[in-house]
């Protein structure tokens, strides 16, 4: 029971209180670029959840059982980038064959997962903090769910903004950045919540 409550509290902490996009400002490229439609944002968020979770599991094993014993910790970033790139290519191939409509909707942003600093940031943070496998998985799942929540919320807001009267100087990216700032302030309010 203790593990279940720890798992749930960790998910809430990393998804809401320490949101990767709105608190740590990682993963802003796909957050701003793919959040025009809710369906596309949900697809991108789900792909990022899969990539972050799988890459964290694989990078934990590589770091723990290969890099540290061989004294190659300085190669951590390069190794992690290679692992993430391979996983993104796998996700891209799967989406192209299984869900071609989502593959076309994501377009150029799907390969951007490879360079998404949130994916690499989670893997490096887990390794630098010396998290065990269970804690690394809670950290990665919670962080990626936080990304999914924030990108879907942003897409929903952007869909609603399209039908509002906006001053000419705020149309396009300025209103999106203002919305992201207001969302960050709103998520900052979760910092006062204690468990």
Coordinates of C-alpha atoms in Angstrom, one line a residue:
X1 CA 0.0 0.0 0.0
X2 CA 2.9 2.3 0.8
X3 CA 4.2 1.9 -2.8
X4 CA 0.8 2.7 -4.3
X5 CA 0.4 5.9 -2.3
X6 CA 4.0 6.9 -3.0
X7 CA 3.4 6.2 -6.7
X8 CA 0.2 8.3 -6.8
X9 CA 1.7 11.2 -4.9
X10 CA 4.7 11.1 -7.1
X11 CA 2.5 11.3 -10.2
X12 CA 0.6 14.2 -8.8
X13 CA 3.8 16.0 -7.8
X14 CA 5.5 15.7 -11.1
X15 CA 2.4 16.2 -13.3
X16 CA 1.0 19.2 -11.5
X17 CA 3.3 20.7 -8.9
X18 CA 6.5 20.4 -10.8
X19 CA 5.1 20.4 -14.3
X20 CA 7.8 20.0 -16.9
X21 CA 6.5 22.6 -19.3
X22 CA 4.9 25.2 -17.1
X23 CA 7.3 25.1 -14.1
X24 CA 10.6 23.9 -15.5
X25 CA 10.0 25.3 -19.1
X26 CA 11.3 22.2 -20.9
X27 CA 9.6 20.9 -24.0
X28 CA 8.3 24.3 -25.2
X29 CA 8.9 23.6 -28.9
X30 CA 6.2 20.9 -29.3
X31 CA 4.1 22.6 -26.6
X32 CA 3.7 25.8 -28.7
X33 CA 3.9 24.2 -32.1
X34 CA 1.5 21.2 -31.8
X35 CA -1.1 22.7 -29.6
X36 CA -3.4 24.1 -32.3
X37 CA -5.9 21.2 -32.2
X38 CA -6.8 19.0 -29.2
X39 CA -6.6 15.8 -31.2
X40 CA -3.1 16.5 -32.5
X41 CA -2.0 17.7 -29.0
X42 CA -3.3 14.5 -27.4
X43 CA -1.5 12.4 -30.0
X44 CA 1.7 14.2 -29.5
X45 CA 1.3 14.1 -25.7
X46 CA 0.7 10.3 -25.8
X47 CA 3.8 9.8 -28.0
X48 CA 5.9 11.8 -25.6
X49 CA 4.5 9.8 -22.7
X50 CA 5.6 6.6 -24.4
X51 CA 9.0 7.9 -25.4
X52 CA 9.8 9.4 -22.0
X53 CA 8.7 6.3 -20.1
X54 CA 10.5 3.9 -22.4
X55 CA 13.6 6.0 -22.7
X56 CA 13.8 6.4 -18.9
X57 CA 13.6 2.7 -18.4
X58 CA 16.3 2.0 -21.0
X59 CA 18.6 4.8 -20.0
X60 CA 18.4 3.7 -16.4
X61 CA 19.6 0.2 -17.3
X62 CA 22.3 1.6 -19.6
X63 CA 23.5 4.1 -17.0
X64 CA 23.4 1.7 -14.1
X65 CA 24.8 -1.4 -15.6
X66 CA 27.1 -0.1 -18.4
X67 CA 28.2 3.6 -18.0
X68 CA 28.8 3.6 -14.2
X69 CA 30.6 0.3 -14.0
X70 CA 32.9 1.1 -16.9
X71 CA 33.5 4.7 -15.7
X72 CA 31.9 6.2 -18.8
X73 CA 29.5 8.6 -17.0
X74 CA 30.9 11.5 -19.1
X75 CA 29.3 9.7 -22.1
X76 CA 25.8 9.8 -20.5
X77 CA 24.4 12.6 -22.6
X78 CA 25.5 11.1 -25.9
X79 CA 24.3 7.7 -25.0
X80 CA 20.9 9.0 -23.9
X81 CA 20.5 11.1 -27.1
X82 CA 21.2 7.9 -29.2
X83 CA 18.7 5.9 -27.2
X84 CA 16.0 8.6 -27.5
X85 CA 16.6 9.0 -31.2
X86 CA 16.2 5.2 -31.7
X87 CA 13.0 5.2 -29.7
X88 CA 11.5 8.2 -31.6
X89 CA 12.3 6.5 -34.9
X90 CA 10.4 3.4 -33.6
X91 CA 7.4 5.4 -32.5
X92 CA 7.4 7.2 -35.9
X93 CA 7.4 3.9 -37.8
X94 CA 4.6 2.5 -35.6
X95 CA 2.5 5.6 -36.1
X96 CA 3.1 5.7 -39.8
X97 CA 1.9 2.1 -40.1
X98 CA -0.9 2.0 -37.5
X99 CA -2.3 5.5 -37.3
X100 CA -1.3 7.3 -40.5
X101 CA -3.8 10.2 -39.9
X102 CA -2.0 11.1 -36.6
X103 CA 1.4 10.6 -38.3
X104 CA 0.4 13.2 -41.0
X105 CA -1.1 15.5 -38.4
X106 CA 2.0 15.6 -36.3
X107 CA 4.1 16.2 -39.4
X108 CA 7.5 17.7 -38.7
X109 CA 6.9 17.8 -34.9
X110 CA 7.2 14.0 -34.5
X111 CA 10.9 14.0 -35.2
X112 CA 11.1 17.0 -32.8
X113 CA 10.5 14.5 -30.0
X114 CA 14.1 13.5 -30.5
X115 CA 15.3 17.0 -29.7
X116 CA 12.6 17.6 -27.1
X117 CA 14.6 18.8 -24.1
X118 CA 11.9 17.4 -21.8
X119 CA 12.7 13.8 -22.9
X120 CA 16.4 14.2 -22.5
X121 CA 16.0 16.3 -19.3
X122 CA 14.0 13.6 -17.6
X123 CA 16.6 10.9 -18.4
X124 CA 19.5 13.1 -17.3
X125 CA 17.7 14.3 -14.1
X126 CA 16.9 10.7 -13.1
X127 CA 20.6 9.7 -13.6
X128 CA 22.0 12.7 -11.8
X129 CA 19.7 12.4 -8.8
X130 CA 20.7 8.7 -8.5
X131 CA 17.1 7.6 -8.5
X132 CA 16.3 3.9 -8.2
X133 CA 14.3 2.2 -11.0
X134 CA 10.9 2.6 -9.3
X135 CA 11.5 6.2 -8.5
X136 CA 12.8 6.9 -12.0
X137 CA 9.7 5.4 -13.5
X138 CA 7.4 7.4 -11.2
X139 CA 9.4 10.6 -12.1
X140 CA 9.3 9.8 -15.9
X141 CA 5.6 8.8 -16.0
X142 CA 4.5 11.8 -13.8
X143 CA 6.6 14.2 -15.8
X144 CA 5.3 12.9 -19.1
X145 CA 1.7 13.0 -17.9
X146 CA 2.3 16.6 -16.9
X147 CA 3.4 17.3 -20.5
X148 CA 0.3 15.6 -21.8
X149 CA -2.0 17.6 -19.4
X150 CA -0.4 20.9 -20.3
X151 CA -0.3 20.4 -24.1
X152 CA -4.0 19.3 -24.2
X153 CA -5.1 22.2 -22.0
X154 CA -3.2 24.6 -24.2
X155 CA -4.8 23.1 -27.3
X156 CA -8.3 23.4 -25.8
X157 CA -7.6 27.0 -24.9
X158 CA -6.2 27.8 -28.4
X159 CA -9.3 26.3 -30.0
X160 CA -11.5 28.5 -27.9
X161 CA -9.3 31.6 -28.6
X162 CA -9.9 31.3 -32.4
X163 CA -13.5 32.3 -32.0
X164 CA -12.8 35.4 -29.7
X165 CA -12.1 38.9 -30.8
X166 CA -8.4 39.5 -30.2
X167 CA -6.6 42.8 -30.9
X168 CA -4.5 42.7 -34.1
X169 CA -1.2 43.0 -32.2
X170 CA -2.0 39.9 -30.1
X171 CA -3.1 37.6 -32.9
X172 CA -1.0 34.5 -33.5
X173 CA 2.0 33.7 -31.3
X174 CA 1.7 36.7 -28.9
X175 CA -1.7 35.5 -27.5
X176 CA -0.3 31.9 -27.3
X177 CA 2.7 33.1 -25.3
X178 CA 0.4 35.1 -23.0
X179 CA -1.8 32.1 -22.5
X180 CA 1.2 29.9 -21.7
X181 CA 2.3 32.5 -19.1
X182 CA -1.1 32.6 -17.5
X183 CA -1.2 28.8 -17.4
X184 CA 2.2 28.8 -15.8
X185 CA 0.9 31.2 -13.1
X186 CA -2.1 28.9 -12.6
X187 CA 0.1 25.8 -12.2
X188 CA 2.3 27.7 -9.8
X189 CA -0.8 27.9 -7.5
X190 CA -0.4 24.1 -7.1
X191 CA 2.9 24.7 -5.2
X192 CA 0.9 25.6 -2.1
X193 CA -0.8 22.2 -2.0
X194 CA 0.8 19.8 0.4
X195 CA 0.4 16.1 0.8

